[in-house]
PDB file of C-alpha atoms in Angstrom:
ATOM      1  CA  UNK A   1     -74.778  33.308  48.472  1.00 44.00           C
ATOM      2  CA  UNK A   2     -76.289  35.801  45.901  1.00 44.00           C
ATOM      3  CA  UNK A   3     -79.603  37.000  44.647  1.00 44.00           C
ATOM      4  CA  UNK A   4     -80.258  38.281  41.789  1.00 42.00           C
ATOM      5  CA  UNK A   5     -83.327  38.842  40.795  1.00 42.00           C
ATOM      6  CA  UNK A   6     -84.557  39.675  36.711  1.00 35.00           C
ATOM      7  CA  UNK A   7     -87.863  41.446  35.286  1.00 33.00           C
ATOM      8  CA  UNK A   8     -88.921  40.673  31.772  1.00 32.00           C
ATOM      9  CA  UNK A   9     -91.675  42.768  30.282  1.00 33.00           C
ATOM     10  CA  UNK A  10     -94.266  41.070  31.811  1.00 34.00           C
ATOM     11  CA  UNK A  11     -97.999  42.809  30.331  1.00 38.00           C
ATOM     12  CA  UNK A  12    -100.551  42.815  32.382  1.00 39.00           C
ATOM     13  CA  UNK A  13     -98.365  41.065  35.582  1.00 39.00           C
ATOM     14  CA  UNK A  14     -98.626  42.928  38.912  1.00 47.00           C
ATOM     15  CA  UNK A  15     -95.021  42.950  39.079  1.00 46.00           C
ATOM     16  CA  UNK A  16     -95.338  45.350  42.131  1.00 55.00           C
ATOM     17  CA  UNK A  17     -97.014  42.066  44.109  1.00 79.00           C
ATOM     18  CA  UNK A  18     -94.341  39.878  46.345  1.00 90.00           C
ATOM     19  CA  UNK A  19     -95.105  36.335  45.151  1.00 94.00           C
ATOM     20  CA  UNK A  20     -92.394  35.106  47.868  1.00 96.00           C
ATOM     21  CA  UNK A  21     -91.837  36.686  50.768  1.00 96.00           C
ATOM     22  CA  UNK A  22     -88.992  35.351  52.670  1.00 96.00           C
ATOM     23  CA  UNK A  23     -88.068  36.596  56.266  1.00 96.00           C
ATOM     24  CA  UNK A  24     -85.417  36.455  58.703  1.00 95.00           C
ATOM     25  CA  UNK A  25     -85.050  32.781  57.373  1.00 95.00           C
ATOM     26  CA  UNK A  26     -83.015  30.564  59.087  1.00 96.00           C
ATOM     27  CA  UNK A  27     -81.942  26.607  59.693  1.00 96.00           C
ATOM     28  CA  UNK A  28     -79.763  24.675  61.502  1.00 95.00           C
ATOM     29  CA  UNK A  29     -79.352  20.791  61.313  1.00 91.00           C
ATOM     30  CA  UNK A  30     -78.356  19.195  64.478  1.00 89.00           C
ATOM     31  CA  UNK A  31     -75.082  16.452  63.837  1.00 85.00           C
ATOM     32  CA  UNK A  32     -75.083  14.524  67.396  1.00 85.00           C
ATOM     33  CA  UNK A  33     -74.093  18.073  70.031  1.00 86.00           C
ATOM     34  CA  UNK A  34     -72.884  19.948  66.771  1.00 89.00           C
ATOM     35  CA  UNK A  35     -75.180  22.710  65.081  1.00 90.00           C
ATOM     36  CA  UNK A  36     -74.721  22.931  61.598  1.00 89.00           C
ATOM     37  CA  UNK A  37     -76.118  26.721  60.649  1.00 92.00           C
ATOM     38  CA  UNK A  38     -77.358  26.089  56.636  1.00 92.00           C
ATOM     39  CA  UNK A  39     -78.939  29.459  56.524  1.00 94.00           C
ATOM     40  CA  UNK A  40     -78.620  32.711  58.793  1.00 93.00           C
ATOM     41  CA  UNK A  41     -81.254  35.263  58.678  1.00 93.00           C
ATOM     42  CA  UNK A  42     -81.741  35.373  55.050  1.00 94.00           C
ATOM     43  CA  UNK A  43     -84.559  38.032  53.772  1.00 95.00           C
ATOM     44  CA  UNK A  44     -85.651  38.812  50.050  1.00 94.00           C
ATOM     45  CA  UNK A  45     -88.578  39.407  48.029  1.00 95.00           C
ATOM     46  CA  UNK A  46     -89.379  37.367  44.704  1.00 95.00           C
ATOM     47  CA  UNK A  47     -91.624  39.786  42.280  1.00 94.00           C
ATOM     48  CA  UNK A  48     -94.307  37.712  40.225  1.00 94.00           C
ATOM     49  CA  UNK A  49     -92.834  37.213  36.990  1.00 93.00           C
ATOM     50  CA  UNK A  50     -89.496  37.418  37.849  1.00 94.00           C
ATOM     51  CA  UNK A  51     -86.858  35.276  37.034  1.00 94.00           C
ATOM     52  CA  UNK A  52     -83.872  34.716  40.109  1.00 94.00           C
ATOM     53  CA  UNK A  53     -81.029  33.028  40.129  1.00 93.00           C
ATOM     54  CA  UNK A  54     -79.391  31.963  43.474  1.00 93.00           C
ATOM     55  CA  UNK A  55     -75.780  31.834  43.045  1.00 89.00           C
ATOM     56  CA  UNK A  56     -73.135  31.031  45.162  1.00 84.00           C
ATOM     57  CA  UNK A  57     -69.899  28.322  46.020  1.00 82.00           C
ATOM     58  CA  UNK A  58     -70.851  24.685  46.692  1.00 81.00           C
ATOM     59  CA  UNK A  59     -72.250  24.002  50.629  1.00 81.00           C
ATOM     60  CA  UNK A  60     -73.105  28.113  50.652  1.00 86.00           C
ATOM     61  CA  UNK A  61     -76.372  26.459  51.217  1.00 91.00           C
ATOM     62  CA  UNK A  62     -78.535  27.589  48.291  1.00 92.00           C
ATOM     63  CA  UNK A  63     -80.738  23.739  47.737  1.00 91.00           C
ATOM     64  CA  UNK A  64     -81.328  24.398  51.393  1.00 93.00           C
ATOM     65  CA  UNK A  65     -82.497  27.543  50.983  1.00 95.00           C
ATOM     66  CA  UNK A  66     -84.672  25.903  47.890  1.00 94.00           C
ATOM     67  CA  UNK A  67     -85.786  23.668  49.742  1.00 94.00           C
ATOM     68  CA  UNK A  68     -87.445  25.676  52.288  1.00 95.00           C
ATOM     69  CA  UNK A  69     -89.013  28.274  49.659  1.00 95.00           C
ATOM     70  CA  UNK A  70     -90.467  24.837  47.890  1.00 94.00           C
ATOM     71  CA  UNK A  71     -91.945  23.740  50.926  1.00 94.00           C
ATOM     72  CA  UNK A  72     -89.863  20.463  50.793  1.00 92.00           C
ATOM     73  CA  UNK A  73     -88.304  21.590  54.278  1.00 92.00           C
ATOM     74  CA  UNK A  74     -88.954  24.247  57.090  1.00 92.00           C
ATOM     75  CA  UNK A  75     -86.954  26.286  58.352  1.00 94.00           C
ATOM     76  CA  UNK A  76     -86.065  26.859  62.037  1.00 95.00           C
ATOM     77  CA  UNK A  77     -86.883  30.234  62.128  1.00 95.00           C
ATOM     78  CA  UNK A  78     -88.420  33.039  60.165  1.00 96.00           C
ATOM     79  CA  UNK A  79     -91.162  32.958  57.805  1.00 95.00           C
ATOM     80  CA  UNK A  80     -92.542  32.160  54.207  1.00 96.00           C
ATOM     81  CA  UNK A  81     -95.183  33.876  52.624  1.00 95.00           C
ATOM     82  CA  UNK A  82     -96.826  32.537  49.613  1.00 93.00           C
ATOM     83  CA  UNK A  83     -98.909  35.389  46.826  1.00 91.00           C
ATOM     84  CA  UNK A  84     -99.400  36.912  50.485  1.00 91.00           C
ATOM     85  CA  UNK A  85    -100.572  33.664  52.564  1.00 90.00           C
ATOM     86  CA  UNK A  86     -97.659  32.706  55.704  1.00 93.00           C
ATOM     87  CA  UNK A  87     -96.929  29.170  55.022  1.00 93.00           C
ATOM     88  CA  UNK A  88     -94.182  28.479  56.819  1.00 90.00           C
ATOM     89  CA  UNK A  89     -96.131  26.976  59.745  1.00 86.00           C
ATOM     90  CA  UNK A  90     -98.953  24.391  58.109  1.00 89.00           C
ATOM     91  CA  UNK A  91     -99.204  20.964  58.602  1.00 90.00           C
ATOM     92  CA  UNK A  92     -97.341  18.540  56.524  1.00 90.00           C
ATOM     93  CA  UNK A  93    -100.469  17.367  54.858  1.00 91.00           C
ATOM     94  CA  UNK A  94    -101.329  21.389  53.945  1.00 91.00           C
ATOM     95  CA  UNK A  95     -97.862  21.880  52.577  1.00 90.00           C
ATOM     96  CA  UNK A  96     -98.100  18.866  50.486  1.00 89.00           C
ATOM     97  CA  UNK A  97    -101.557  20.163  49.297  1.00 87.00           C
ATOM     98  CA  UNK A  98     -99.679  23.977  48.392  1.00 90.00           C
ATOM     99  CA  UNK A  99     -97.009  22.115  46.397  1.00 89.00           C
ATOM    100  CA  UNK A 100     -99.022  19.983  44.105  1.00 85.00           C
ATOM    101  CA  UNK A 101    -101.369  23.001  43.708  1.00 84.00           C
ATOM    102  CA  UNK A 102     -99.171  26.216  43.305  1.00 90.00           C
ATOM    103  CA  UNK A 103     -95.439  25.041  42.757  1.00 95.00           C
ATOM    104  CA  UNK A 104     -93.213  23.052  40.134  1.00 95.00           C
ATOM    105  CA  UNK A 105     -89.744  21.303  41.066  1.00 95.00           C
ATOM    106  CA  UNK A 106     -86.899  20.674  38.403  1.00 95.00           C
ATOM    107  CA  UNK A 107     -84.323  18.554  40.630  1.00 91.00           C
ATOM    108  CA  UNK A 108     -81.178  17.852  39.479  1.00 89.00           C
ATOM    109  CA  UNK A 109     -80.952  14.565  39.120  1.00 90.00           C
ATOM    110  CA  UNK A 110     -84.252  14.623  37.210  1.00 92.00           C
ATOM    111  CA  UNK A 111     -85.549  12.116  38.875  1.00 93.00           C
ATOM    112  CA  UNK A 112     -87.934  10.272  36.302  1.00 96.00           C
ATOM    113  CA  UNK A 113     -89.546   6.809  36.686  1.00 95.00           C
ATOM    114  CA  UNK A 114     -87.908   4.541  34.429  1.00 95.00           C
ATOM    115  CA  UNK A 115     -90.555   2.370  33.410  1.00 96.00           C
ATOM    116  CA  UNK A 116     -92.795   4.650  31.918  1.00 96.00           C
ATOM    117  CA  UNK A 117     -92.633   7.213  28.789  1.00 97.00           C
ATOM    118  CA  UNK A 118     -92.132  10.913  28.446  1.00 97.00           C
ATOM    119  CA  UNK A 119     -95.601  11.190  28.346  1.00 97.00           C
ATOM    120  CA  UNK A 120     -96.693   8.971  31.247  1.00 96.00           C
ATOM    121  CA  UNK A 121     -93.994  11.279  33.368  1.00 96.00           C
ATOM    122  CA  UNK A 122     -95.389  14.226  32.543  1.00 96.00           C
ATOM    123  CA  UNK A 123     -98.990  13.145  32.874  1.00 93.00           C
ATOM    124  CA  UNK A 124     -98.863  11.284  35.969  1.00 91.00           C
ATOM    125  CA  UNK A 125     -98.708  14.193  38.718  1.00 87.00           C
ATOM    126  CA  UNK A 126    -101.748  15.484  37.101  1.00 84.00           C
ATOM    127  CA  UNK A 127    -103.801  12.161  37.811  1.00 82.00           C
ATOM    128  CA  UNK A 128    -103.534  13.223  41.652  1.00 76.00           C
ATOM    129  CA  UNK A 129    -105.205  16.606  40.950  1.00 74.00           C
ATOM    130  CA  UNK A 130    -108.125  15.262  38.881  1.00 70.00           C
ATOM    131  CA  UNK A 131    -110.980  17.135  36.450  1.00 64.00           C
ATOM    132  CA  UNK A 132    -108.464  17.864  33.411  1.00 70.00           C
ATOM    133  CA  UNK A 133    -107.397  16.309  30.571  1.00 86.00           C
ATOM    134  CA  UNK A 134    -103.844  15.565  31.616  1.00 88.00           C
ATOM    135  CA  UNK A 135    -102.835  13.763  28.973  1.00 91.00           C
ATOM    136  CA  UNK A 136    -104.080  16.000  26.201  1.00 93.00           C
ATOM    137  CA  UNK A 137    -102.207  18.540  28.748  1.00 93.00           C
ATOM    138  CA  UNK A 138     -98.907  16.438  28.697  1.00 95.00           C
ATOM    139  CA  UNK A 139     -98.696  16.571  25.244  1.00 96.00           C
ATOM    140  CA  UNK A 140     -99.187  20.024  25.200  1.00 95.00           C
ATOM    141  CA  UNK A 141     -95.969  20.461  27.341  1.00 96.00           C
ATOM    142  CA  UNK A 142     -93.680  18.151  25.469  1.00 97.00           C
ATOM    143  CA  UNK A 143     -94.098  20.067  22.482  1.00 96.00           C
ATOM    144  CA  UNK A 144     -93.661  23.348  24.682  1.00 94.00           C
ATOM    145  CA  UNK A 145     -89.983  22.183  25.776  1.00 95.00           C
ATOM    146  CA  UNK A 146     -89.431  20.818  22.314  1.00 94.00           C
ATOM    147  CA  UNK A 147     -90.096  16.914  22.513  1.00 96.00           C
ATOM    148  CA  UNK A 148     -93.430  16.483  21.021  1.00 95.00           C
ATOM    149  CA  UNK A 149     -91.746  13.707  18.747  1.00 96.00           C
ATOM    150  CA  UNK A 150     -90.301  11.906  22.369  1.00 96.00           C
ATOM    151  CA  UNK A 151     -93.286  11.278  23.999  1.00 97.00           C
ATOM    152  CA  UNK A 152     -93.227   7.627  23.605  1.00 97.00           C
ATOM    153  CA  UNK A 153     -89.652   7.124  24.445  1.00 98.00           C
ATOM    154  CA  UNK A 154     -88.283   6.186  28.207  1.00 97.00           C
ATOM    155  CA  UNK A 155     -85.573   7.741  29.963  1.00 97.00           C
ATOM    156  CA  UNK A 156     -83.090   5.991  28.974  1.00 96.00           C
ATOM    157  CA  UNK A 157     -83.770   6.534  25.575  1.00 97.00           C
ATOM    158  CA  UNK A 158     -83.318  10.444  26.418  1.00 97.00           C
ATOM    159  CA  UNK A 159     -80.272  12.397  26.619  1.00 95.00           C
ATOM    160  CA  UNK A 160     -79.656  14.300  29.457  1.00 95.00           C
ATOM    161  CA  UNK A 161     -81.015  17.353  28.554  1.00 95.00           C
ATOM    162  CA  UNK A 162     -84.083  15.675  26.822  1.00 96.00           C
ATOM    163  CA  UNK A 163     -84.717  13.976  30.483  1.00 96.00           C
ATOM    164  CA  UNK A 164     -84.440  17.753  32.277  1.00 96.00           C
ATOM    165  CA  UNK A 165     -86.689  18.995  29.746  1.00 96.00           C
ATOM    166  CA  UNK A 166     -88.748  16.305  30.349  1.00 97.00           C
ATOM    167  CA  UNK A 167     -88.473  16.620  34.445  1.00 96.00           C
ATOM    168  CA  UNK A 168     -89.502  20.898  33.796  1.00 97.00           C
ATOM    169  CA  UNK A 169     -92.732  19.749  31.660  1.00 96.00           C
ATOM    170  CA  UNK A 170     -93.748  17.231  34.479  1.00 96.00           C
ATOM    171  CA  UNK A 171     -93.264  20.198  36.856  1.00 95.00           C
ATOM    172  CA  UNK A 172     -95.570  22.472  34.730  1.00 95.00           C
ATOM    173  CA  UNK A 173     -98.742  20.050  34.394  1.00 93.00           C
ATOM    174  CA  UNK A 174    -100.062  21.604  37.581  1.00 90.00           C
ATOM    175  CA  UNK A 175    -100.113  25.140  36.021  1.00 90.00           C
ATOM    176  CA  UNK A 176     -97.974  26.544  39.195  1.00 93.00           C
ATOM    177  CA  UNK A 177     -97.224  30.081  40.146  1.00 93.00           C
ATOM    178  CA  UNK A 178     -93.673  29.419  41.130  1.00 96.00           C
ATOM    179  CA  UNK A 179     -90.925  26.909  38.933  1.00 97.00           C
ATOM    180  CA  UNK A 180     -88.238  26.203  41.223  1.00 97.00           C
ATOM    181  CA  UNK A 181     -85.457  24.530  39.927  1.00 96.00           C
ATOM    182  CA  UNK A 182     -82.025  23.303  41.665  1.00 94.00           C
ATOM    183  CA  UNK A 183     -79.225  23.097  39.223  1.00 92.00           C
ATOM    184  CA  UNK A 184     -81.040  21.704  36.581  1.00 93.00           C
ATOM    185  CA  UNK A 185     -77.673  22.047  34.060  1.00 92.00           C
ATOM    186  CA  UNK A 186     -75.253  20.263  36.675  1.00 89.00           C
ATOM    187  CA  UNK A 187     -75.305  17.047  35.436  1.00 85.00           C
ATOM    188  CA  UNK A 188     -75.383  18.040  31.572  1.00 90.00           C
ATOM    189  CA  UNK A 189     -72.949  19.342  28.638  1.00 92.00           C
ATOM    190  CA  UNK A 190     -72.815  22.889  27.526  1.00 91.00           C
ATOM    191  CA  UNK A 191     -75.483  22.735  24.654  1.00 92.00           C
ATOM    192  CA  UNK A 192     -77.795  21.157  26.330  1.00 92.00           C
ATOM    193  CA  UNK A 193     -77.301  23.252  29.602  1.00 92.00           C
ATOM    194  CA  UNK A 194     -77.506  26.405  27.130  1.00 91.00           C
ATOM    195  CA  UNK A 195     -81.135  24.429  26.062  1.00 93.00           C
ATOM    196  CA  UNK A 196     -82.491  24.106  29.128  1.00 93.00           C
ATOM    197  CA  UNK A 197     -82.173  28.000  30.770  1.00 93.00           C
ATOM    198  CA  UNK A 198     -83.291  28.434  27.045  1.00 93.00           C
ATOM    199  CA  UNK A 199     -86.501  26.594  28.452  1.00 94.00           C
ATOM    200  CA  UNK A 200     -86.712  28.260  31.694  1.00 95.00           C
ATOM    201  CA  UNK A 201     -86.364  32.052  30.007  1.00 94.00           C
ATOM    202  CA  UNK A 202     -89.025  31.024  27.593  1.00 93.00           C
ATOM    203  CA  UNK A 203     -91.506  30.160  30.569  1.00 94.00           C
ATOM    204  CA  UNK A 204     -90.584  33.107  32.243  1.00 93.00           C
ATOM    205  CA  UNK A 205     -91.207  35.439  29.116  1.00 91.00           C
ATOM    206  CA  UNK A 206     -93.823  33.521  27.628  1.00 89.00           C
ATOM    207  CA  UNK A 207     -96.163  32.125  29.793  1.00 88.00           C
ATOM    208  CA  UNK A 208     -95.180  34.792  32.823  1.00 91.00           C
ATOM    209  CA  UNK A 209     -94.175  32.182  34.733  1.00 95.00           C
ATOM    210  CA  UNK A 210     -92.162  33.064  38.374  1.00 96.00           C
ATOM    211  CA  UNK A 211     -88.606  30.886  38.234  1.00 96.00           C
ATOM    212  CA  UNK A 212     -86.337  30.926  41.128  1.00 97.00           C
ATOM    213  CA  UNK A 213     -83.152  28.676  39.802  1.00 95.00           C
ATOM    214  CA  UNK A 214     -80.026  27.319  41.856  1.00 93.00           C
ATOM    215  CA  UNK A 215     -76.608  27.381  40.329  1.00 90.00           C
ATOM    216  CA  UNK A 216     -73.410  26.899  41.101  1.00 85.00           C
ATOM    217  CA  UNK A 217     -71.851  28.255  37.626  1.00 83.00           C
ATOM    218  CA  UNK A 218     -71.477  32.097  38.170  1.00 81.00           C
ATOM    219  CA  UNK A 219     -72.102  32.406  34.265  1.00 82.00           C
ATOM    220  CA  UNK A 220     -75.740  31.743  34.622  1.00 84.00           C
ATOM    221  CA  UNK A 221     -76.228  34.753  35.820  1.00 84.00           C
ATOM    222  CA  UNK A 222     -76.484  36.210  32.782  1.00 87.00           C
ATOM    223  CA  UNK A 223     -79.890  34.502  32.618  1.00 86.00           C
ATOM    224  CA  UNK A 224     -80.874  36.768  35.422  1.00 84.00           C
ATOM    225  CA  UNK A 225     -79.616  39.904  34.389  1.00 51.00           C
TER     226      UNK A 225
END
């Protein structure tokens, strides 16, 4: 597995402040009497405002380590830390609380409720928060990753990439501090891979954002470098 980890010019952005601390991380997932070791005392920093790609061969475990930095999983051993809070510990019900407050997730498979819209996708993550306008805020977002004019259309009236570009503006209506995203091009052709870390770069650049990314292709990397 590889880190690589990418400043942008980033005014005003402490980029001297750890936004993700990771330590001595480790887990193992137990198969019947067989350990399976995912991760092995991995340690790295992640700068605010950087932009890092993970990179390595297929089962190196890089979703698992994802996983763990997106509070989705925990590990067995060693510790998180979060803009300097250690959250590797909390309850389920305080993770879950961190996640829809602070983070984003772009999965791969985009996973996007078929029966509604763009717009109700992007929106409806936002209706758990409360006090904005998160519709007004949706919109906003669509025409951020380019489909202002798809709002009213459903998945499946989407192209791949359209759907991923959906998935990252559904992962912004929190305004989060980290975008994690697990290869979000795996599933999709060149162009509209090429349109999508296109996306991701522009919320790094533009709006500052932190992105830690997951990808198997080692040619990515020059979105990290």
């Amino acid at each position: 597995m590889k880190y690589i980890p990418f400043s942008h010019n980033m005014d005003g952005v402490d980029t001297a402040s750890a936004m993700l601390e990771i330590r001595n991380l480790t887990k193992v997932y137990r198969l019947g009497s067989v350990a399976v070791r995912a991760l092995a005392d991995v340690s790295f920093d992640v700068l605010a405002g950087q932009m890092v790609c993970i990179t390595g061969k297929s089962g190196a475990g890089k979703s698992t380590l994802l996983h763990q930095l997106g509070l989705l999983d925990q590990p067995t051993e060693g510790r998180i830390s979060l803009n300097g809070q250690e959250v590797t510990r909390l309850s389920d019900w305080a993770r879950s609380r961190l996640r829809l407050a602070y983070l984003g997730y772009v999965f791969q498979e985009f996973a996007l409720l078929h029966e509604l819209t763009a717009h109700e996708n992007v929106y409806l993550p936002g209706m758990m928060l409360g006090g904005l306008d998160y519709r007004r805020r949706a919109m906003e977002l669509l025409s951020l990753v380019g489909l202002g004019d798809r709002s009213r259309h459903r998945p499946k009236e989407l192209s791949g990439g359209e759907q991923q570009r959906v998935a990252i503006a559904r992962a912004l209506i929190n305004q989060p501090r980290v975008l994690f995203a697990d290869e979000p091009c795996a599933n999709l052709d060149t162009v509209s891979s090429r349109m999508v870390m296109e996306t991701l770069v522009k919320l790094n650049t533009g709006m500052k954002l932190t992105v830690v990314f997951v990808s198997h292709d080692p040619e990515d990397r020059r979105y990290a470098t």
